[in-house]
Structure formats: structure tokens, C-alpha cells
mmCIF file of C-alpha atoms in Angstrom:
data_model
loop_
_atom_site.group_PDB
_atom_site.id
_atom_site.type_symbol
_atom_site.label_atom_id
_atom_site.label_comp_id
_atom_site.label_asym_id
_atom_site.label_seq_id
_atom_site.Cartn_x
_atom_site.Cartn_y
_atom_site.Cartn_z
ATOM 1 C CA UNK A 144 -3.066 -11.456 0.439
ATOM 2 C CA UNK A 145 -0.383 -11.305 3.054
ATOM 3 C CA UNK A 146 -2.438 -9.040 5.154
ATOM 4 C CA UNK A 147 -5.641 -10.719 4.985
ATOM 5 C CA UNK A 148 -3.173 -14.188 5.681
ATOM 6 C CA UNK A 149 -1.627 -12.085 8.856
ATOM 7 C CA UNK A 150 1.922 -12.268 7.373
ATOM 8 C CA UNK A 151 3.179 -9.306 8.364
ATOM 9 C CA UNK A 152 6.009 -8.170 6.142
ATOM 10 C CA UNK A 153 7.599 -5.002 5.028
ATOM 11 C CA UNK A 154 9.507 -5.038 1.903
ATOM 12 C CA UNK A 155 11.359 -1.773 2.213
ATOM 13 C CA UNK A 156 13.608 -3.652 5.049
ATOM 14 C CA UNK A 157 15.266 -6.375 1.872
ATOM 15 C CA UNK A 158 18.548 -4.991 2.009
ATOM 16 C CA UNK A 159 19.642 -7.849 -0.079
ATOM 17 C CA UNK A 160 20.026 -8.575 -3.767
ATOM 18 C CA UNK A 161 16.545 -10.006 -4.507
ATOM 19 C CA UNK A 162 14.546 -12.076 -7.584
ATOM 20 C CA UNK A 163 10.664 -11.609 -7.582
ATOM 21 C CA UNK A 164 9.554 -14.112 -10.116
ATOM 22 C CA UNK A 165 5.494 -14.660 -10.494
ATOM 23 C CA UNK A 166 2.933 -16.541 -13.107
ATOM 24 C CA UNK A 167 0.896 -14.630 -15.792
ATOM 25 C CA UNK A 168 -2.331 -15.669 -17.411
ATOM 26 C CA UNK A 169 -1.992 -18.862 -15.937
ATOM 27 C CA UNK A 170 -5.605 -18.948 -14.666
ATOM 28 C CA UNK A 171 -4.447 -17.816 -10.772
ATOM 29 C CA UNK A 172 -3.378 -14.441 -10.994
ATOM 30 C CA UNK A 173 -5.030 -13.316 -8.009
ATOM 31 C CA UNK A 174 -2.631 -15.218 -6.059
ATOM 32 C CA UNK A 175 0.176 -12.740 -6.722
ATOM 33 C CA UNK A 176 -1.504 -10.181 -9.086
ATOM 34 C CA UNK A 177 0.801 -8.009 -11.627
ATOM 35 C CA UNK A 178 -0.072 -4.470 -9.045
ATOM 36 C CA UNK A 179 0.867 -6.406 -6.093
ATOM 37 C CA UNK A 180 4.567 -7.840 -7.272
ATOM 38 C CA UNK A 181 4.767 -4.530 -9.058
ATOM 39 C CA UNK A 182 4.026 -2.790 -5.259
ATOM 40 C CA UNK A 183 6.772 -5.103 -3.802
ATOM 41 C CA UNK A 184 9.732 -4.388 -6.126
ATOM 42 C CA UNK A 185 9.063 -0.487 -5.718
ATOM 43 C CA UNK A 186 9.519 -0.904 -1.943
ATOM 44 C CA UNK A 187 12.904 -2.946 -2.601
ATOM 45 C CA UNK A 188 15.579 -0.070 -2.858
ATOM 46 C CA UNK A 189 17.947 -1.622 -5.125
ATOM 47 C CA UNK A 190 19.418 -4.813 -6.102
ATOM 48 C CA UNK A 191 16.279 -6.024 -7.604
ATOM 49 C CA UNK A 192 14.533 -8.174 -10.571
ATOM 50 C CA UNK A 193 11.082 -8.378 -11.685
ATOM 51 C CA UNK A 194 9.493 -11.153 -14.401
ATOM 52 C CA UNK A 195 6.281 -12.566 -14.514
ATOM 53 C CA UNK A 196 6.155 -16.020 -16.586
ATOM 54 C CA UNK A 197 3.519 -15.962 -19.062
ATOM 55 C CA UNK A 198 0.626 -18.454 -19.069
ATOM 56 C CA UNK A 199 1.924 -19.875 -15.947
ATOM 57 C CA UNK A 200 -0.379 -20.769 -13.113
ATOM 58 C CA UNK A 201 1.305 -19.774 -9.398
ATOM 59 C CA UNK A 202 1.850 -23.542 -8.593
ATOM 60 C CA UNK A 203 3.637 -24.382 -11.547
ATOM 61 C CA UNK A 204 6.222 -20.842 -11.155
ATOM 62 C CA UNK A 205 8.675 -23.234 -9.320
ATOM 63 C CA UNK A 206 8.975 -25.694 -11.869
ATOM 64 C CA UNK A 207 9.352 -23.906 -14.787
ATOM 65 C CA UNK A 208 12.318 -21.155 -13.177
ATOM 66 C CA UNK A 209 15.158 -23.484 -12.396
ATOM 67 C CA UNK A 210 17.524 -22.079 -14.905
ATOM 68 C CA UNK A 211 16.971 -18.346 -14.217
ATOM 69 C CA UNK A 212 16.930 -19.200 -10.562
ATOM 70 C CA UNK A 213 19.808 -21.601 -10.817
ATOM 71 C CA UNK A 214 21.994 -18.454 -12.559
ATOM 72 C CA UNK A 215 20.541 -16.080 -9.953
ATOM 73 C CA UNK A 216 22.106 -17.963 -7.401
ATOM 74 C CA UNK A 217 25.729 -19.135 -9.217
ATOM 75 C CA UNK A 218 25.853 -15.528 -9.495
ATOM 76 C CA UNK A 219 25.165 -14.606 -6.100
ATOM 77 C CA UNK A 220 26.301 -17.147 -3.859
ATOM 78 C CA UNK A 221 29.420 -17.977 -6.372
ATOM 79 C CA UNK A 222 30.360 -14.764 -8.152
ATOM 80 C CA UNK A 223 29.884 -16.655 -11.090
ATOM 81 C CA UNK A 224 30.004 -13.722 -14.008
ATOM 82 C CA UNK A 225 28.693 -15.906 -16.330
ATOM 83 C CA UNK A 226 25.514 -16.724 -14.967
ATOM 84 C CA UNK A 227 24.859 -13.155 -14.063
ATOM 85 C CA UNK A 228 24.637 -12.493 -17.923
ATOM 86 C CA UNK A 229 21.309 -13.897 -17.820
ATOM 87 C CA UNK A 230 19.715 -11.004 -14.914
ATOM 88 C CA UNK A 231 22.477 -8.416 -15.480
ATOM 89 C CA UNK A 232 22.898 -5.446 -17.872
ATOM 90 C CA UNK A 233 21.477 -3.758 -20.635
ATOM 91 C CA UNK A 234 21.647 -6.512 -22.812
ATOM 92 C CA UNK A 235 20.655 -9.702 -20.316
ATOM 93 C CA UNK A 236 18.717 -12.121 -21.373
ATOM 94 C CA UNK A 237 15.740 -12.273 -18.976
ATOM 95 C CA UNK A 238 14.851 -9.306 -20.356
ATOM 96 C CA UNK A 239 14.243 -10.310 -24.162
ATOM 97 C CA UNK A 240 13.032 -13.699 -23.616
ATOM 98 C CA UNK A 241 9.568 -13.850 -25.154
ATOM 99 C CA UNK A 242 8.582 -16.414 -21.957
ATOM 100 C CA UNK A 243 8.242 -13.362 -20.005
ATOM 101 C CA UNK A 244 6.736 -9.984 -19.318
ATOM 102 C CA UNK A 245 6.917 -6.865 -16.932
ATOM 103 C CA UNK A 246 10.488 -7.624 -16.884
ATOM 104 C CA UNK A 247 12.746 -4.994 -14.743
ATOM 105 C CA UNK A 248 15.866 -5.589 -13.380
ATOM 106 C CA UNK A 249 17.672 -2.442 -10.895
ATOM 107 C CA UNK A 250 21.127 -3.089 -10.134
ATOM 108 C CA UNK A 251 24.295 -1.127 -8.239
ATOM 109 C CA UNK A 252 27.362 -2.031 -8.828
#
């Protein structure tokens, strides 16, 4: 899509921590399909997170992330180590929440 759009963008230059968040089964899947955000996260080197929200339409992805996106943030921009429980770890919580699927998260310390 970004090609045939002209966006030219190469995703093995993000050199910084990243969240790729997309719908599922919400009816518009061809906007971002599963391969494509799949494709981009393997080009990001590290630092990375993967979900795709299930039975969510594109459009509607922004309005239904703002905690996850909210934490992803405190954590980033505040060093808050609370928030990062919900994207970080073995055990975080993106990762078991039945909202979601394809969930990966690749972190260095």
C-alpha cells in the first residue's frame, strides 16, 4: 500500500523503540493486512511490539488503543516501570489479553 501510495519508507532504518498496533477481522484488513505488519516488524531490529486488535476495523484502531498506547509512552518518554508491565517481559499483559492476536514483543535491555 505504501508503494502503490508513493510513500517511500524503509523500516530497517527505526532505530527507535517502536509499537506496531493494527485491526483484525474488522471488515478492512487490506488496509494493513496481517503479512504486511508482520513484514514491517521483521525489518525493525529490536525494540519492537506487534498486536493486531481483533474485530477492529483500521479506522476505529485509534480509538480503542489509548491505554496500551498511553503505557507505551509513560514508559518511554517517562521511564515509568509501571506502565512498561503492560508491553514488557515474559509475563506482560499485552500478550495474554484475549482482545488481541499475533502478539510479539522483542526487547534489549
Amino acid at each position: 500500500m505504501a508503494y502503490a501510495l508513493e510513500w517511500d519508507y524503509d523500516a530497517t532504518l527505526v532505530n527507535v523503540p517502536i509499537i506496531l498496533i493494527s485491526g483484525a477481522g474488522g471488515g478492512d484488513d487490506w488496509v494493513v493486512t496481517g503479512e504486511q505488519l508482520e513484514n514491517i516488524y521483521s525489518d525493525i531490529a529490536n525494540n519492537k511490539i506487534m498486536v493486531r486488535r481483533n474485530d477492529t476495523p483500521h479506522g476505529e484502531v485509534l480509538y480503542s488503543e489509548d491505554g496500551y498506547v498511553t503505557a507505551w509512552f509513560m514508559w518511554q518518554l517517562q521511564n515509568d516501570q509501571s506502565a512498561a508491565k503492560a508491553s514488557v517481559g515474559d509475563d506482560a499483559e499485552i500478550l495474554t489479553n484475549p482482545l488481541y492476536q499475533d502478539q510479539k514483543i522483542e526487547m534489549q535491555n
